[in-house]
Amino acid sequence: MNEILEQTPVAPLEAPVAPLDATQGGMDEKIVNNVIIRIAGDGGEGVRTTGEFLGIVLGRLGLEIFKTESLPAEIKGGPSMFQLRAGETKPKSQGSYLDILVCFNDEVYQIHKADLKPNGVLIYDSDCQVDDTNENALKFEVPFTDIAKKEAGGARAKNMVALGAIAGLLHVDTDVVDHLIHQKFDRKGEKIVEANLLGLRLGREAVSHMTGEVPFRIERRASKEGLIMGGNDAVALGAIAAGIGVFAGYPITPASTILEKLAALMPRFGGKVIQAEDEIASLGMVLGASYAGLKAATSTSGPGVSLMIEEIGLASMAEIPCVIFDAQRGGPSTGLPTKQEQSDLNLAIYGGHGDAPRIVLAPANIQDCFDMTIEAFNLSEMCQMPTLFLTDFYLANAGELIPEPDLDSYEIINRARPTAEQLQNYKRFELTETGVSPMAKPFDDATFYIATGLEHNERGNPDISPAAHRKMSDKRHQKLQVAVDYAERKGTFARHYGDANSDIGFLTWGSTEGAMQEAIDLAAQQGLSASQLHVLLMNPLPERAIREFLQNKKTVVVAELNYTGQFAQRLRAALNIPVDSFTKCTGQPFTPYELLQQIMFLHGWDTDKSDPVLSQVARVQHQRQVPAPMPGHDGQDEAMAGAVAVSRI
Amino acid sequence: MPFMPAKEYKTEAKPIWCPGCGDFAVLAAMYNSFSELDIDPTKTVIVSGIGCSSRLPVFIKSYGFHTVHGRTLPVATGVKMANPELTVIVTGGDGDAFAIGGGHIPHAARRNVDITYIVMDNFIYGLTKGQTSPTTGSQSGLGHGFKLTTTSPHGQYEDPLNPMAMMLVYGASFVARGYSSKPKQLTQLYNAAIRHRGFSFIQVLSPCVVFNKTYDEIDAAIIPLEGQHDPTDFKAAMNLALDTQTEHLGIIYQNEKPTLDDRIESILAKSNPEKRAGDLKKIFASYK
């Protein structure tokens, strides 16, 4: 568990800022296969199609993609964006600032303009009021709307015009794009195919005079083996791999596609899916199904978990295995349904009345969404306890290339069942050494028992005596150790990154892992060391791994996406350790840039020293580079600066 | 020869109800029905909520799930989905069913989950000592019992709801009413409800002797349905249900339609056996 999985080599100390000579390099020296592109428009303007198609094309050209979306809460209309980061190796995060920003209208330009690198590339529709924010950017006006309306057969063609333009600017092989259009639209008839191809061509032609200036180029590489998958699909397939029998769910953003996916697929495996009337009913059905002997789960988001809390207590009390997938979104209340936040940790760990132990897991990436889903079922079955699985909006909507899972390599654990002998004098809640007692199920056993939310004795009969409550509370909590032991045996529930010898440590959880890793890599290039322990088992905590990590640390910072520093508070309370809290609560994920800034701060760099380096890190490495302060450092982006808080106990 | 005589279904636990409580008769009728129907306790699950009546599973030999307040129907739906061969019976009171659990009733009914839902209706919250329930009689003259409860000290100004009419409108495929003072008929109603394939609802008038003693009132209001009513006639059933002056005892409505299990099974059957074997690798291939 404490082994160093990956250690970043520390780059030799160089001058922090090494401005490139403006005359260095020629026009053909382009950045190859390394670019961050954001497409922004209103919902319904084709942002998503443009982005999805571009992602598929780049993937087919052998690049690794990191995909993120920000959606309006409305069905149609409202600003939305689709971001793609492409590289020859797997990008660890969505990145910090943009290389290319494509804006379909002025409203979205105003929202996103500050995220473009000072010398990035701005492509904008004619109505955008481009201002000084991007004075050093390469700016191209492409009248997407006009072209679509006047030449390509209607405003709906805007997505294809944009795709053609972006592909053209990046020197993307035309055949690959055209092939995709055929693949997607051939069955809809020749007219549709032709209309889309026309849009593409018009987009390409509109930028043909500019491609020489754009400092990026996409080149074909050997295509990579693997599956391109999002977090919700990975959760759904993980549940199938774990052997789920019944799934009950209620639609909610951003978790709905887990329910949809399983509704489509589970019948193929003899599994049963039901859309419940509300989240309380969802978990009720799950508990009934699990009580009757099948592995069962539900998916929801924060508001749904809030509703389920009473039944989570019942599952804990009556010792019924169940898995609750929570794709977190911004809260409280209805909050920010389509934004990123990690603020359900308290709810997951503590939610409910009484002492109701449960397992809480948090995956960091798409691979985890599959692997850890199987572990969620394993832990739940093993400990006969509810397991909450905290993904988030970002994971639900991300897309990554993962290797095809080797199904034989996974350990699948089922609940302990009574032996024939145990059934003779069956005690459902027998006090055992581990706290785990064999669970009978109706029908196939020559015995019966009552599962109850009342305090009970070993046979399950109501018993509210002092002794019963004490002993049964012990039993229920003892089982947490079973989870800790399992986690230690597996060694996969906490991950190290960075320089283990560094006395600066970051503790992270959930989908912030990649951005932190990238920040550590960037810091290492500046000779600044930092190390990271990423925790996947949020309750019970993998205490040994955390304490070992802390041994040589002078400063420990918990970086997380919520207002109050929920994980930091958990660590202080549960382990009595001093940690600092670094939080962001804007509905957006961390950028590596923000975390790098923290590392510099912890190394004692003042802003005079750190700002130029931060600019360098975020700059396009091209002859057009212009030393310019980054957004957020000259007061342009107060919202962002104000949202990040450091607190010390 | 029955599988087990009625008394064999008793557990060691003694009922906690007050002397004279209608629920004793409800339980006794269930012992009898189980015996008459040859119910195998290991193949039966009784799901209950919270309240006096929801303690019932503790006193009868079978698998039981004593859940939280108001959530019996979703839990029972899950049990039945997981193993359609189980006999699933749900018990609860008027508060558990019609107040906190009211939102689940239409959905269990429209799904036609093959379970038997027995609501012991005493028109009061008994376990918490005498508060108003959704079926407490009102000052406007509807329903039974005290018009002054601990939570309506100035008079019960809300009208009670009509469980029978509600169940009919929601699409329950079996709707009946029994009375704890008519245990023989109650046993017959249980037998018919458990045998019925689909969502069966029985309202059992089961007075609370401590907080809402309504035996005399109910005795005066009951009329057993004897042969003159056709339970497959929905309109006739609705007329009986809307007759708020009379408590018609018997099967008000019964109709056959596909159950939730039938519907799910038809979906499973549609996926061909090869696919149903479920090759995850084939699904992975669609992500390449």
CSV table of C-alpha atoms in Angstrom, one decimal, chain A residues 194-421:
chain,number,residue,atom,x,y,z
A,194,GLU,CA,-23.6,15.3,-48.5
A,195,ALA,CA,-24.9,18.1,-46.4
A,196,ASN,CA,-22.5,17.2,-43.6
A,197,LEU,CA,-19.5,16.8,-46.0
A,198,LEU,CA,-20.4,20.2,-47.5
A,199,GLY,CA,-20.3,21.8,-44.1
A,200,LEU,CA,-17.0,20.2,-43.3
A,201,ARG,CA,-15.5,21.4,-46.6
A,202,LEU,CA,-16.8,25.0,-46.2
A,203,GLY,CA,-15.2,25.0,-42.7
A,204,ARG,CA,-11.9,23.8,-44.0
A,205,GLU,CA,-11.9,26.4,-46.8
A,206,ALA,CA,-12.8,29.2,-44.5
A,207,VAL,CA,-9.5,28.7,-42.6
A,208,SER,CA,-7.3,27.5,-45.4
A,209,HIS,CA,-5.4,30.8,-45.5
A,210,MET,CA,-4.7,30.7,-41.8
A,211,THR,CA,-3.4,27.2,-41.2
A,212,GLY,CA,0.2,28.2,-41.8
A,213,GLU,CA,0.1,30.5,-38.8
A,214,VAL,CA,-1.4,28.1,-36.3
A,215,PRO,CA,1.3,26.6,-34.2
A,216,PHE,CA,-0.2,23.2,-33.8
A,217,ARG,CA,-0.3,20.1,-36.0
A,218,ILE,CA,-1.9,16.7,-35.6
A,219,GLU,CA,0.1,13.8,-37.0
A,220,ARG,CA,-1.0,10.2,-37.3
A,221,ARG,CA,0.5,7.8,-34.8
A,222,ALA,CA,0.1,4.0,-34.4
A,223,SER,CA,-3.5,3.5,-33.2
A,224,LYS,CA,-3.7,2.6,-29.5
A,225,GLU,CA,-5.6,-0.5,-28.3
A,226,GLY,CA,-8.2,0.0,-25.7
A,227,LEU,CA,-11.7,1.2,-24.9
A,228,ILE,CA,-12.8,4.8,-25.0
A,229,MET,CA,-15.2,5.1,-22.1
A,230,GLY,CA,-16.8,7.6,-19.7
A,231,GLY,CA,-17.1,7.1,-16.0
A,232,ASN,CA,-20.8,6.2,-15.9
A,233,ASP,CA,-20.4,3.5,-18.5
A,234,ALA,CA,-17.4,2.1,-16.6
A,235,VAL,CA,-19.5,2.0,-13.4
A,236,ALA,CA,-22.3,0.2,-15.2
A,237,LEU,CA,-20.0,-2.4,-16.8
A,238,GLY,CA,-18.1,-2.8,-13.5
A,239,ALA,CA,-21.4,-3.6,-11.8
A,240,ILE,CA,-22.1,-6.3,-14.4
A,241,ALA,CA,-18.6,-7.7,-14.0
A,242,ALA,CA,-19.2,-7.8,-10.2
A,243,GLY,CA,-22.3,-9.9,-10.8
A,244,ILE,CA,-25.2,-7.5,-10.1
A,245,GLY,CA,-28.6,-9.1,-10.1
A,246,VAL,CA,-31.0,-6.2,-9.5
A,247,PHE,CA,-30.6,-2.4,-10.1
A,248,ALA,CA,-33.1,0.2,-9.2
A,249,GLY,CA,-32.6,3.9,-9.9
A,250,TYR,CA,-34.3,7.2,-10.4
A,251,PRO,CA,-33.1,9.7,-13.0
A,252,ILE,CA,-30.9,12.5,-11.9
A,253,THR,CA,-28.0,14.5,-13.4
A,254,PRO,CA,-25.2,13.5,-13.7
A,255,ALA,CA,-26.0,9.8,-12.8
A,256,SER,CA,-28.8,9.0,-15.2
A,257,THR,CA,-26.8,7.2,-17.8
A,258,ILE,CA,-25.7,4.5,-15.3
A,259,LEU,CA,-29.4,3.6,-15.0
A,260,GLU,CA,-29.9,3.9,-18.7
A,261,LYS,CA,-26.9,1.7,-19.5
A,262,LEU,CA,-27.8,-1.0,-17.1
A,263,ALA,CA,-31.4,-0.9,-18.3
A,264,ALA,CA,-30.1,-1.7,-21.8
A,265,LEU,CA,-27.5,-4.3,-20.8
A,266,MET,CA,-28.6,-6.1,-17.7
A,267,PRO,CA,-31.3,-8.2,-19.4
A,268,ARG,CA,-28.6,-9.8,-21.5
A,269,PHE,CA,-27.2,-11.1,-18.2
A,270,GLY,CA,-30.5,-12.1,-16.7
A,271,GLY,CA,-30.4,-9.0,-14.5
A,272,LYS,CA,-33.4,-6.9,-13.6
A,273,VAL,CA,-33.6,-3.2,-13.7
A,274,ILE,CA,-36.4,-1.0,-12.5
A,275,GLN,CA,-36.9,2.7,-12.5
A,276,ALA,CA,-38.3,3.6,-9.1
A,277,GLU,CA,-40.7,6.3,-8.2
A,278,ASP,CA,-38.1,8.1,-6.2
A,279,GLU,CA,-34.7,7.6,-4.6
A,280,ILE,CA,-36.2,6.2,-1.4
A,281,ALA,CA,-37.9,3.6,-3.4
A,282,SER,CA,-34.7,2.9,-5.3
A,283,LEU,CA,-32.8,2.0,-2.2
A,284,GLY,CA,-35.8,0.2,-0.7
A,285,MET,CA,-35.9,-2.1,-3.7
A,286,VAL,CA,-32.2,-2.6,-3.6
A,287,LEU,CA,-32.4,-3.7,0.1
A,288,GLY,CA,-35.3,-6.0,-0.7
A,289,ALA,CA,-33.4,-7.6,-3.5
A,290,SER,CA,-30.2,-8.0,-1.5
A,291,TYR,CA,-32.1,-9.4,1.4
A,292,ALA,CA,-33.5,-12.0,-1.0
A,293,GLY,CA,-30.0,-13.0,-2.0
A,294,LEU,CA,-28.9,-11.0,-5.0
A,295,LYS,CA,-26.2,-8.3,-5.4
A,296,ALA,CA,-28.0,-5.1,-5.9
A,297,ALA,CA,-27.2,-1.4,-6.4
A,298,THR,CA,-28.6,2.0,-7.2
A,299,SER,CA,-27.2,5.2,-8.7
A,300,THR,CA,-28.0,8.8,-7.9
A,301,SER,CA,-26.5,12.2,-7.1
A,302,GLY,CA,-26.3,14.2,-3.9
A,303,PRO,CA,-30.0,15.0,-3.6
A,304,GLY,CA,-30.9,11.4,-4.0
A,305,VAL,CA,-28.4,10.3,-1.4
A,306,SER,CA,-29.9,12.8,1.0
A,307,LEU,CA,-33.2,11.0,0.5
A,308,MET,CA,-31.7,7.6,0.9
A,309,ILE,CA,-30.0,8.3,4.2
A,310,GLU,CA,-32.6,6.7,6.5
A,311,GLU,CA,-32.4,3.4,4.5
A,312,ILE,CA,-28.6,3.6,4.5
A,313,GLY,CA,-29.0,3.4,8.3
A,314,LEU,CA,-31.3,0.4,7.9
A,315,ALA,CA,-28.8,-1.4,5.6
A,316,SER,CA,-26.1,-0.7,8.2
A,317,MET,CA,-28.3,-1.9,11.1
A,318,ALA,CA,-29.8,-4.9,9.4
A,319,GLU,CA,-26.4,-5.7,7.8
A,320,ILE,CA,-27.6,-5.8,4.2
A,321,PRO,CA,-25.0,-5.4,1.4
A,322,CYS,CA,-25.8,-2.8,-1.2
A,323,VAL,CA,-23.9,-0.3,-3.4
A,324,ILE,CA,-25.0,3.3,-3.9
A,325,PHE,CA,-23.3,5.1,-6.7
A,326,ASP,CA,-23.2,8.9,-6.1
A,327,ALA,CA,-22.2,11.0,-9.1
A,328,GLN,CA,-21.6,14.1,-7.1
A,329,ARG,CA,-22.6,17.6,-8.4
A,330,GLY,CA,-22.5,21.0,-6.9
A,331,GLY,CA,-24.6,21.4,-3.8
A,332,PRO,CA,-26.3,22.0,-1.4
A,333,SER,CA,-30.0,21.5,-2.4
A,334,THR,CA,-30.5,21.6,-6.2
A,335,GLY,CA,-27.2,23.4,-6.3
A,336,LEU,CA,-25.2,23.1,-9.5
A,337,PRO,CA,-26.6,20.1,-11.3
A,338,THR,CA,-24.2,20.2,-14.2
A,339,LYS,CA,-21.0,21.3,-12.4
A,340,GLN,CA,-18.1,19.7,-10.6
A,341,GLU,CA,-17.8,19.4,-6.8
A,342,GLN,CA,-16.6,16.9,-4.2
A,343,SER,CA,-19.0,17.9,-1.4
A,344,ASP,CA,-20.9,14.7,-0.6
A,345,LEU,CA,-18.1,13.2,1.5
A,346,ASN,CA,-19.6,14.2,4.9
A,347,LEU,CA,-23.0,12.9,3.8
A,348,ALA,CA,-21.5,9.6,2.6
A,349,ILE,CA,-19.5,9.0,5.7
A,350,TYR,CA,-21.7,10.5,8.4
A,351,GLY,CA,-25.1,10.9,6.9
A,352,GLY,CA,-27.9,9.6,9.1
A,353,HIS,CA,-28.9,9.2,12.7
A,354,GLY,CA,-27.1,6.9,15.1
A,355,ASP,CA,-23.8,5.2,14.5
A,356,ALA,CA,-24.2,3.6,11.2
A,357,PRO,CA,-20.9,2.2,9.8
A,358,ARG,CA,-20.6,2.1,6.0
A,359,ILE,CA,-17.9,1.8,3.3
A,360,VAL,CA,-17.1,4.8,1.2
A,361,LEU,CA,-15.0,4.6,-1.9
A,362,ALA,CA,-14.0,7.3,-4.3
A,363,PRO,CA,-12.5,6.5,-7.8
A,364,ALA,CA,-10.1,8.9,-9.4
A,365,ASN,CA,-10.4,8.1,-13.1
A,366,ILE,CA,-12.2,5.9,-15.6
A,367,GLN,CA,-10.1,2.8,-14.9
A,368,ASP,CA,-11.0,3.2,-11.2
A,369,CYS,CA,-14.7,3.5,-12.1
A,370,PHE,CA,-14.6,0.0,-13.4
A,371,ASP,CA,-12.1,-1.6,-11.0
A,372,MET,CA,-13.3,0.1,-7.9
A,373,THR,CA,-17.0,-0.7,-8.7
A,374,ILE,CA,-16.1,-4.3,-8.4
A,375,GLU,CA,-14.3,-3.6,-5.2
A,376,ALA,CA,-17.4,-1.7,-4.0
A,377,PHE,CA,-19.5,-4.8,-4.4
A,378,ASN,CA,-16.7,-6.9,-2.9
A,379,LEU,CA,-16.4,-4.8,0.3
A,380,SER,CA,-20.2,-4.5,0.6
A,381,GLU,CA,-20.6,-8.3,0.4
A,382,MET,CA,-17.6,-9.0,2.6
A,383,CYS,CA,-18.7,-6.6,5.3
A,384,GLN,CA,-22.5,-6.8,4.8
A,385,MET,CA,-22.6,-3.1,4.9
A,386,PRO,CA,-23.8,-0.3,2.6
A,387,THR,CA,-21.1,0.9,0.3
A,388,LEU,CA,-21.2,4.5,-1.1
A,389,PHE,CA,-19.2,5.1,-4.3
A,390,LEU,CA,-18.4,8.8,-4.9
A,391,THR,CA,-17.8,9.6,-8.5
A,392,ASP,CA,-18.6,13.1,-9.7
A,393,PHE,CA,-19.8,15.2,-12.6
A,394,TYR,CA,-16.3,15.3,-14.1
A,395,LEU,CA,-15.9,11.6,-14.1
A,396,ALA,CA,-19.4,11.0,-15.3
A,397,ASN,CA,-18.7,13.2,-18.3
A,398,ALA,CA,-15.0,12.5,-18.9
A,399,GLY,CA,-13.8,10.2,-21.6
A,400,GLU,CA,-10.6,8.3,-21.5
A,401,LEU,CA,-8.8,5.5,-23.3
A,402,ILE,CA,-8.5,2.5,-20.9
A,403,PRO,CA,-7.0,-0.9,-21.6
A,404,GLU,CA,-9.7,-3.6,-22.1
A,405,PRO,CA,-10.2,-5.2,-18.6
A,406,ASP,CA,-9.0,-8.7,-18.2
A,407,LEU,CA,-12.0,-10.1,-16.5
A,408,ASP,CA,-10.2,-13.1,-15.2
A,409,SER,CA,-7.8,-10.9,-13.2
A,410,TYR,CA,-10.5,-9.6,-10.9
A,411,GLU,CA,-11.3,-11.1,-7.5
A,412,ILE,CA,-15.1,-11.4,-7.0
A,413,ILE,CA,-16.3,-11.8,-3.4
A,414,ASN,CA,-19.7,-13.0,-2.4
A,415,ARG,CA,-21.3,-12.6,1.1
A,416,ALA,CA,-20.7,-15.3,3.7
A,417,ARG,CA,-23.4,-17.9,3.6
A,418,PRO,CA,-24.4,-20.3,6.5
A,419,THR,CA,-23.3,-23.9,6.3
A,420,ALA,CA,-25.9,-26.6,6.7
A,421,GLU,CA,-24.7,-27.1,10.3
